[in-house]
Coordinates of C-alpha atoms and ligand atoms in Angstrom, one line a residue:
X1 CA 138.4 115.1 45.2
X2 CA 135.8 112.6 45.8
X3 CA 138.2 110.7 48.2
X4 CA 138.6 113.9 50.3
X5 CA 134.9 114.4 50.4
X6 CA 134.3 110.9 51.7
X7 CA 137.1 111.4 54.4
X8 CA 135.5 114.7 55.4
X9 CA 132.2 112.9 55.6
X10 CA 133.6 110.2 57.8
X11 CA 135.2 113.0 60.0
X12 CA 132.1 115.2 60.2
X13 CA 129.6 112.4 60.7
X14 CA 131.6 109.4 62.0
X15 CA 133.4 111.1 64.8
X16 CA 130.4 112.8 66.4
X17 CA 128.4 109.6 66.0
X18 CA 131.2 107.7 67.7
X19 CA 131.3 110.2 70.5
X20 CA 127.6 110.1 71.0
X21 CA 127.7 106.3 71.2
X22 CA 130.6 106.3 73.7
X23 CA 129.0 109.0 75.9
X24 CA 125.7 107.3 75.7
X25 CA 127.3 104.0 76.7
X26 CA 129.1 105.7 79.6
X27 CA 125.9 107.3 80.8
X28 CA 124.1 103.9 80.4
X29 CA 126.8 102.1 82.4
X30 CA 126.8 104.8 85.1
X31 CA 123.0 104.7 85.4
X32 CA 123.1 100.9 85.4
X33 CA 125.7 100.8 88.2
X34 CA 123.9 103.4 90.3
X35 CA 120.6 101.8 89.8
X36 CA 121.7 98.3 90.7
X37 CA 123.6 99.3 93.8
X38 CA 125.5 96.1 93.6
X39 CA 128.6 96.0 95.6
X40 CA 130.5 92.7 95.6
X41 CA 130.2 92.2 99.3
X42 CA 129.5 94.6 102.2
X43 CA 129.2 94.0 105.9
X44 CA 126.6 96.5 106.9
X45 CA 127.7 96.4 110.5
X46 CA 131.2 97.5 109.9
X47 CA 131.3 101.0 108.5
X48 CA 133.5 103.7 109.7
X49 CA 132.0 105.9 112.3
X50 CA 130.0 108.8 111.0
X51 CA 131.6 112.2 111.2
X52 CA 128.2 113.5 112.4
X53 CA 128.9 112.2 115.9
X54 CA 128.8 114.8 118.6
X55 CA 130.4 114.2 122.0
X56 CA 128.4 115.7 124.7
X57 CA 129.4 115.2 128.4
X58 CA 133.1 115.9 129.1
X59 CA 135.1 112.8 129.3
X60 CA 132.4 110.8 127.5
X61 CA 134.5 109.4 124.8
X62 CA 132.8 106.1 124.0
X63 CA 136.2 104.4 123.9
X64 CA 135.9 101.5 126.2
X65 CA 135.6 98.1 124.6
X66 CA 132.0 97.2 123.7
X67 CA 130.9 93.6 124.1
X68 CA 129.8 92.4 120.7
X69 CA 126.5 90.6 120.0
X70 CA 125.3 89.1 116.8
X71 CA 122.1 90.5 115.3
X72 CA 120.8 87.0 114.6
X73 CA 121.1 86.2 118.4
X74 CA 118.7 89.0 119.3
X75 CA 115.3 87.3 119.4
X76 CA 111.8 87.8 120.9
X77 CA 111.7 87.3 124.7
X78 CA 109.6 84.6 126.4
X79 CA 105.9 85.5 127.0
X80 CA 102.9 83.8 128.3
X81 CA 100.7 85.7 125.8
X82 CA 98.7 83.8 123.1
X83 CA 100.6 82.7 120.0
X84 CA 99.1 83.5 116.6
X85 CA 100.5 81.5 113.8
X86 CA 100.4 82.3 110.1
X87 CA 101.9 80.9 107.0
X88 CA 102.8 83.0 103.9
X89 CA 103.7 81.4 100.7
X90 CA 105.5 83.6 98.2
X91 CA 105.0 82.6 94.6
X92 CA 104.8 84.0 91.1
X93 CA 101.2 84.1 90.0
X94 CA 99.2 85.1 87.0
X95 CA 96.7 87.2 88.9
X96 CA 93.2 87.7 87.6
X97 CA 92.0 91.2 88.6
X98 CA 88.4 92.2 89.1
X99 CA 88.5 94.3 85.9
X100 CA 89.1 91.2 83.9
X101 CA 92.8 91.8 83.2
X102 CA 95.5 89.4 84.0
X103 CA 98.8 90.6 85.5
X104 CA 102.0 88.8 86.3
X105 CA 102.5 89.2 90.0
X106 CA 104.4 87.9 93.0
X107 CA 101.9 87.0 95.7
X108 CA 101.6 85.9 99.3
X109 CA 99.1 83.0 99.5
X110 CA 98.0 83.7 95.9
X111 CA 97.0 87.3 96.3
X112 CA 98.3 90.8 96.2
X113 CA 98.1 92.3 98.8
X114 CA 98.7 89.1 100.9
X115 CA 96.2 88.2 103.6
X116 CA 95.4 90.8 106.3
X117 CA 97.2 89.5 109.4
X118 CA 95.1 90.6 112.4
X119 CA 96.4 90.0 115.9
X120 CA 95.8 91.4 119.4
X121 CA 98.1 93.7 121.3
X122 CA 100.6 91.6 123.2
X123 CA 100.3 88.5 121.0
X124 CA 103.3 86.4 120.1
X125 CA 103.1 86.4 116.3
X126 CA 104.7 83.5 114.5
X127 CA 104.8 83.7 110.7
X128 CA 106.3 81.0 108.5
X129 CA 107.4 82.4 105.2
X130 CA 107.9 79.8 102.4
X131 CA 109.3 80.7 99.0
X132 CA 107.9 78.6 96.2
X133 CA 109.6 80.1 93.1
X134 CA 110.8 83.7 93.5
X135 CA 114.3 83.1 92.2
X136 CA 116.0 86.1 93.8
X137 CA 114.7 85.0 97.2
X138 CA 112.3 86.9 99.5
X139 CA 112.1 88.2 103.0
X140 CA 109.4 89.9 105.1
X141 CA 109.9 93.2 106.8
X142 CA 107.3 94.2 109.4
X143 CA 107.0 97.8 108.7
X144 CA 106.5 99.9 111.8
X145 CA 106.7 97.0 114.3
X146 CA 109.7 97.3 116.5
X147 CA 110.8 93.6 116.3
X148 CA 114.1 92.1 117.6
X149 CA 117.0 92.6 115.1
X150 CA 117.0 89.0 113.8
X151 CA 113.3 89.3 112.8
X152 CA 113.5 92.5 110.8
X153 CA 113.6 90.8 107.4
X154 CA 116.4 92.8 105.8
X155 CA 118.3 90.6 103.3
X156 CA 122.0 90.7 103.9
X157 CA 121.7 92.4 107.3
X158 CA 119.3 90.4 109.5
X159 CA 119.0 87.2 107.4
X160 CA 119.7 85.7 104.0
X161 CA 117.0 86.1 101.4
X162 CA 114.9 82.9 101.5
X163 CA 115.6 81.0 98.3
X164 CA 113.0 79.0 96.3
X165 CA 112.0 75.8 98.2
X166 CA 113.3 77.3 101.5
X167 CA 111.5 78.8 104.5
X168 CA 112.1 81.2 107.4
X169 CA 110.0 81.6 110.6
X170 CA 109.5 85.1 112.0
X171 CA 108.6 85.5 115.7
X172 CA 107.9 88.8 117.4
X173 CA 105.6 90.3 120.1
X174 CA 102.9 92.7 118.7
X175 CA 103.4 95.0 121.6
X176 CA 101.9 98.2 120.2
X177 CA 98.4 98.3 118.7
X178 CA 98.0 100.0 115.4
X179 CA 98.0 99.8 111.6
X180 CA 101.1 98.2 110.1
X181 CA 102.1 96.4 107.0
X182 CA 104.6 94.0 105.7
X183 CA 106.7 93.7 102.5
X184 CA 109.7 91.9 101.2
X185 CA 113.0 93.6 101.9
X186 CA 114.9 91.7 99.3
X187 CA 115.1 93.9 96.2
X188 CA 112.4 95.8 97.8
X189 CA 111.6 98.3 95.0
X190 CA 111.0 95.4 92.6
X191 CA 109.4 92.9 95.0
X192 CA 107.0 95.4 96.6
X193 CA 105.9 96.6 93.1
X194 CA 105.5 93.0 92.0
X195 CA 103.1 92.5 94.8
X196 CA 104.9 91.1 97.9
X197 CA 103.0 93.4 100.4
X198 CA 100.2 93.1 102.9
X199 CA 98.4 94.6 106.0
X200 CA 99.3 93.8 109.6
X201 CA 96.7 95.0 112.1
X202 CA 97.3 94.9 115.8
X203 CA 94.0 95.4 117.7
X204 CA 94.1 97.1 121.0
X205 CA 93.4 95.1 124.2
X206 CA 90.6 97.5 125.1
X207 CA 88.4 99.5 122.7
X208 CA 89.8 102.8 124.0
X209 CA 88.1 106.2 124.2
X210 CA 86.8 106.3 120.6
X211 CA 85.2 103.0 119.8
X212 CA 84.1 102.6 116.2
X213 CA 81.3 100.2 115.2
X214 CA 82.7 100.0 111.7
X215 CA 86.3 99.3 110.8
X216 CA 87.6 99.8 107.2
X217 CA 91.0 98.7 106.2
X218 CA 92.2 100.5 103.1
X219 CA 95.4 99.2 101.6
X220 CA 96.6 101.2 98.6
X221 CA 99.3 99.8 96.3
X222 CA 100.7 100.1 92.9
X223 CA 101.0 96.6 91.4
X224 CA 103.2 97.0 88.4
X225 CA 101.4 100.2 87.3
X226 CA 97.9 98.9 88.3
X227 CA 96.5 100.8 91.2
X228 CA 94.8 98.6 93.7
X229 CA 92.7 99.2 96.9
X230 CA 92.6 96.0 98.9
X231 CA 93.4 94.1 95.7
X232 CA 90.5 95.6 93.7
X233 CA 90.7 98.0 90.7
X234 CA 87.4 99.7 91.7
X235 CA 86.5 101.6 94.8
X236 CA 85.2 100.3 98.1
X237 CA 81.7 100.6 99.3
X238 CA 80.9 100.3 103.0
X239 CA 77.4 100.2 104.4
X240 CA 76.6 102.1 107.6
X241 CA 73.9 104.0 109.4
X242 CA 73.8 107.7 110.3
X243 CA 75.6 108.3 113.6
X244 CA 77.8 105.3 113.4
X245 CA 81.6 105.8 113.9
X246 CA 83.8 104.5 111.1
X247 CA 87.5 103.8 111.8
X248 CA 89.4 104.0 108.5
X249 CA 92.9 102.6 108.4
X250 CA 94.7 104.1 105.4
X251 CA 98.0 102.5 104.3
X252 CA 100.0 103.8 101.4
X253 CA 102.1 100.9 100.1
X254 CA 102.9 102.6 96.8
X255 CA 105.8 104.9 96.2
X256 CA 104.1 108.3 95.6
X257 CA 102.4 110.5 98.3
X258 CA 98.6 110.1 98.3
X259 CA 96.6 113.2 99.3
X260 CA 93.2 112.0 100.6
X261 CA 90.1 114.2 100.6
X262 CA 87.2 113.3 102.8
X263 CA 84.0 114.8 101.7
X264 CA 80.6 114.6 103.4
X265 CA 81.5 114.7 107.1
X266 CA 84.0 116.1 109.6
X267 CA 86.7 113.7 110.6
X268 CA 89.6 113.2 113.1
X269 CA 93.0 111.9 112.5
X270 CA 93.2 109.5 115.5
X271 CA 96.6 107.8 114.8
X272 CA 99.6 108.1 112.6
X273 CA 101.9 105.1 112.0
X274 CA 100.0 103.2 114.7
X275 CA 100.5 105.8 117.4
X276 CA 97.4 107.5 118.8
X277 CA 97.2 111.3 118.7
X278 CA 96.1 113.1 121.9
X279 CA 92.8 114.9 121.8
X280 CA 92.6 115.1 118.0
X281 CA 90.4 117.9 116.7
X282 CA 87.7 117.8 114.2
X283 CA 88.7 118.6 110.6
X284 CA 86.9 119.6 107.4
X285 CA 88.1 120.5 103.9
X286 CA 91.5 119.3 104.7
X287 CA 93.7 117.0 102.6
X288 CA 95.5 114.2 104.4
X289 CA 99.0 113.6 102.9
X290 CA 99.9 110.0 103.3
X291 CA 103.5 109.4 102.3
X292 CA 104.8 106.0 101.1
X293 CA 104.9 103.6 103.9
X294 CA 102.8 105.7 106.2
X295 CA 99.5 104.8 107.8
X296 CA 96.8 107.2 109.0
X297 CA 93.8 106.1 111.2
X298 CA 90.8 108.3 110.6
X299 CA 87.6 108.5 112.6
X300 CA 84.4 109.6 110.8
X301 CA 80.9 109.8 112.1
X302 CA 78.4 109.0 109.3
X303 CA 76.1 111.9 108.7
X304 CA 72.4 111.7 108.1
X305 CA 71.3 111.6 104.4
X306 CA 74.8 112.1 102.9
X307 CA 77.4 109.6 101.8
X308 CA 81.0 110.2 102.8
X309 CA 83.6 109.8 100.0
X310 CA 87.3 109.4 100.7
X311 CA 89.3 109.9 97.5
X312 CA 92.8 110.7 96.2
X313 CA 93.5 112.5 92.9
X314 CA 96.5 110.2 92.2
X315 CA 94.3 107.1 92.7
X316 CA 91.1 108.6 91.5
X317 CA 89.5 105.3 90.4
X318 CA 89.7 104.0 94.0
X319 CA 87.3 106.0 96.1
X320 CA 85.9 104.7 99.4
X321 CA 82.2 105.3 99.8
X322 CA 80.8 105.2 103.3
X323 CA 77.1 105.1 104.4
X324 CA 74.3 106.2 102.1
X325 CA 72.4 109.2 100.9
X326 CA 73.1 112.0 98.4
X327 CA 76.5 112.8 97.0
X328 CA 78.6 115.0 99.3
X329 CA 79.6 118.5 98.5
X330 CA 83.2 118.4 97.1
X331 CA 84.9 121.6 98.4
X332 CA 87.7 123.1 96.3
X333 CA 90.8 124.7 97.7
X334 CA 91.3 122.4 100.6
X335 CA 94.0 123.1 103.2
X336 CA 96.7 120.5 104.0
X337 CA 96.7 118.6 107.3
X338 CA 99.6 119.4 109.5
X339 CA 100.5 117.5 112.7
X340 CA 102.6 120.3 114.0
X341 CA 99.7 121.9 115.9
X342 CA 97.1 119.2 115.9
X343 CA 95.6 117.8 119.1
X344 CA 96.9 118.8 122.5
X345 CA 100.0 118.1 124.5
X346 CA 100.0 115.3 127.1
X347 CA 99.7 116.7 130.6
X348 CA 102.6 114.5 131.8
X349 CA 104.7 115.7 128.9
X350 CA 105.6 119.2 130.0
X351 CA 109.3 118.3 130.6
X352 CA 111.9 119.8 128.3
X353 CA 113.2 117.9 125.4
X354 CA 115.9 115.4 126.6
X355 CA 119.4 116.5 125.8
X356 CA 120.5 114.3 122.8
X357 CA 123.6 112.1 123.4
X358 CA 124.3 112.1 119.6
X359 CA 123.2 114.3 116.8
X360 CA 123.1 113.5 113.1
X361 CA 122.1 115.6 110.1
X362 CA 120.8 113.9 107.0
X363 CA 120.4 116.0 103.8
X364 CA 118.2 114.2 101.4
X365 CA 118.9 115.2 97.8
X366 CA 119.8 114.0 94.4
X367 CA 122.7 114.3 91.9
X368 CA 122.5 113.0 88.4
X369 CA 121.0 109.5 88.7
X370 CA 121.4 109.0 92.4
X371 CA 119.3 109.9 95.3
X372 CA 121.6 110.9 98.1
X373 CA 122.0 111.3 101.8
X374 CA 124.7 113.9 102.6
X375 CA 125.9 113.6 99.0
X376 CA 126.4 109.8 99.0
X377 CA 124.5 106.7 98.1
X378 CA 123.7 103.5 100.0
X379 CA 126.7 101.7 101.3
X380 CA 128.9 104.7 100.9
X381 CA 126.9 106.6 103.5
X382 CA 128.5 106.2 106.9
X383 CA 125.9 104.8 109.3
X384 CA 124.4 106.6 112.3
X385 CA 126.2 104.9 115.2
X386 CA 124.4 104.7 118.6
X387 CA 124.4 103.0 121.9
X388 CA 121.6 101.5 123.9
X389 CA 119.9 104.0 126.2
X390 CA 121.0 107.1 124.2
X391 CA 118.8 109.8 122.9
X392 CA 119.6 110.4 119.3
X393 CA 118.6 113.6 117.5
X394 CA 118.3 113.4 113.8
X395 CA 117.8 116.5 111.6
X396 CA 116.3 115.5 108.3
X397 CA 116.4 118.1 105.5
X398 CA 114.8 117.6 102.1
X399 CA 116.8 119.6 99.6
X400 CA 115.0 118.1 96.6
X401 CA 114.5 115.1 94.3
X402 CA 110.9 114.6 95.3
X403 CA 109.0 113.7 98.4
X404 CA 111.2 111.7 100.7
X405 CA 109.2 109.7 103.3
X406 CA 112.0 108.7 105.6
X407 CA 111.6 105.4 107.4
X408 CA 113.7 104.1 110.3
X409 CA 113.6 100.4 111.1
X410 CA 113.2 99.0 114.6
X411 CA 112.1 102.3 116.3
X412 CA 109.4 104.9 116.6
X413 CA 110.8 108.3 116.8
X414 CA 109.2 111.6 118.1
X415 CA 109.0 114.6 115.8
X416 CA 110.2 117.7 117.7
X417 CA 110.2 120.5 115.2
X418 CA 109.4 121.4 111.7
X419 CA 111.4 124.2 110.0
X420 CA 112.8 125.2 113.4
X421 CA 109.4 125.5 115.0
X422 CA 108.6 123.0 117.8
X423 CA 105.4 121.0 117.7
X424 CA 102.7 122.5 119.9
X425 CA 99.9 119.9 119.6
X426 CA 99.8 116.2 120.4
X427 CA 103.1 114.3 120.7
X428 CA 103.8 112.8 117.3
X429 CA 105.5 109.4 117.1
X430 CA 106.2 108.0 113.6
X431 CA 108.2 105.3 111.9
X432 CA 108.0 107.1 108.5
X433 CA 108.3 110.9 108.2
X434 CA 107.0 112.5 105.0
X435 CA 109.3 115.3 103.9
X436 CA 108.8 117.6 101.0
X437 CA 111.3 119.9 99.3
X438 CA 112.6 122.7 101.5
X439 CA 111.4 121.1 104.7
X440 CA 113.6 120.5 107.8
X441 CA 112.6 118.3 110.7
X442 CA 114.2 117.5 114.0
X443 CA 113.3 114.0 115.4
X444 CA 114.4 112.4 118.6
X445 CA 114.9 108.6 118.8
X446 CA 115.4 106.7 122.0
X447 CA 117.9 104.0 121.3
X448 CA 116.1 101.1 123.0
X449 CA 116.2 98.3 120.5
X450 CA 119.8 97.1 119.9
X451 CA 120.5 96.0 116.4
X452 CA 121.4 96.9 112.8
X453 CA 118.6 99.0 111.3
X454 CA 118.0 100.3 107.9
X455 CA 117.0 104.0 107.5
X456 CA 115.8 104.9 104.1
X457 CA 113.5 106.8 101.9
X458 CA 110.3 104.7 101.5
X459 CA 109.8 105.8 97.9
X460 CA 111.4 102.5 97.1
X461 CA 112.5 103.8 93.7
X462 CA 114.6 106.4 95.6
X463 CA 116.0 103.8 98.1
X464 CA 117.0 101.7 95.1
X465 CA 118.8 104.7 93.7
X466 CA 120.9 105.2 96.8
X467 CA 118.8 106.8 99.5
X468 CA 119.3 104.1 102.1
X469 CA 121.6 103.9 105.0
X470 CA 122.1 102.2 108.4
X471 CA 121.5 103.1 112.1
X472 CA 123.8 100.7 113.9
X473 CA 124.2 100.0 117.6
X474 CA 127.9 99.8 118.5
X475 CA 129.0 96.2 119.1
X476 CA 126.2 94.6 117.1
X477 CA 127.5 92.3 114.4
X478 CA 126.1 90.3 111.5
X479 CA 127.2 87.2 109.7
X480 CA 125.1 88.1 106.6
X481 CA 126.4 90.2 103.7
X482 CA 124.9 92.5 101.2
X483 CA 126.1 92.3 97.6
X484 CA 126.4 90.3 94.4
X485 CA 128.3 87.4 96.0
X486 CA 125.5 86.6 98.5
X487 CA 122.7 87.8 96.3
X488 CA 121.2 89.8 99.2
X489 CA 120.3 93.2 97.8
X490 CA 117.8 94.7 100.3
X491 CA 116.9 97.9 98.5
X492 CA 117.5 97.1 94.8
Ligands
CU1 CU1 112.9 109.8 98.4

């Protein structure tokens, strides 16, 4: 009797317990595999052609032999422009924050963010990266700068991760003025979070139409769960007199979208991702949604007698206070900024949209533990294949899984329509397009920078979970490999 009872006990408790352990282990393994995205070895240049390719002109079959060229041989051209040299040392550091806390961080030149690299439009920028002791290796990707393929800093695609004790020198021309940033693209979700990030500012040759007497660079990051603005845990206070123009450069180097409110004065969005907007209008009571990786340049004229406060709910301890006077009125129920009808079209821009030579559709979504593009993850996603000189239309659809700020390396693309409605305001050129659930965008990219380019969600948690793919020029090869064997894992 008692024997049977104990057998029953084993059956009724032991079997379910075993099942739970086995299922739990399977789920853990599945999650671990997906999270790590660790193929043994992948050549990111040699995928099958994407099925999304559309042939346009009759007889245009793209079947003649392409001459091949190695990504590493595509370098910056000669120029007589001034050379600006920098050195960045990546190292693990016990960082003393201004709130008294110490955090373990990975830093450039001892800080996170690293130093602000400030150059002039047209400069030849030479940056020597040295890795002191980051054991997985590091790289630097110049986010938003359309550098030559070999200088793009993607581990396993454009170079090997720079091992401890080694170095790599980046050279590129800062051809477009604007607000940019840099970060490691080896294990990017880990290394950006650990602190390997910084600002890159390309000043225009001339002051332009809207000169500002005060410039404020505001770099927001999430350093291992500590929110920082220019490396501080408190806000930023900037002096200024009534009537002065403030140019505010906002960079979101964290993973989540930041919605900025600007209280106390009207303002203009004068540039997005480093590209000026045409005839931007005055805004008030409007939230500015800055997606991960995006930059917004804002122009604010300081009012008389009132401070201007720039703040975001998700980083509420990091306000920017401009000027002096009484506290501004904080309006509730603010509208959301939309670039779809902001500013005015360029006069010379009345021509119809160019006919795309290729079209791709990217559905951003998620299933179980992976963030997907067209149902697949990372190296299982066929690349977008292009040729130099082509116009490539990409339709980006967010079907869920969060905000997906979609970043394409090596190019600025033009946004043509949102949810089927063409843009009516200023032309909008971006390198990172913020998409939220249910939205659909058509963008047009001119294939003018031959290479092998990553295209991924810039919520780096999402890219590490699979939302990362390639835009490859036909005939461009790489000798580098992504995977466990080489240790190059660009989006882990
Ligand atoms: Cu995403």
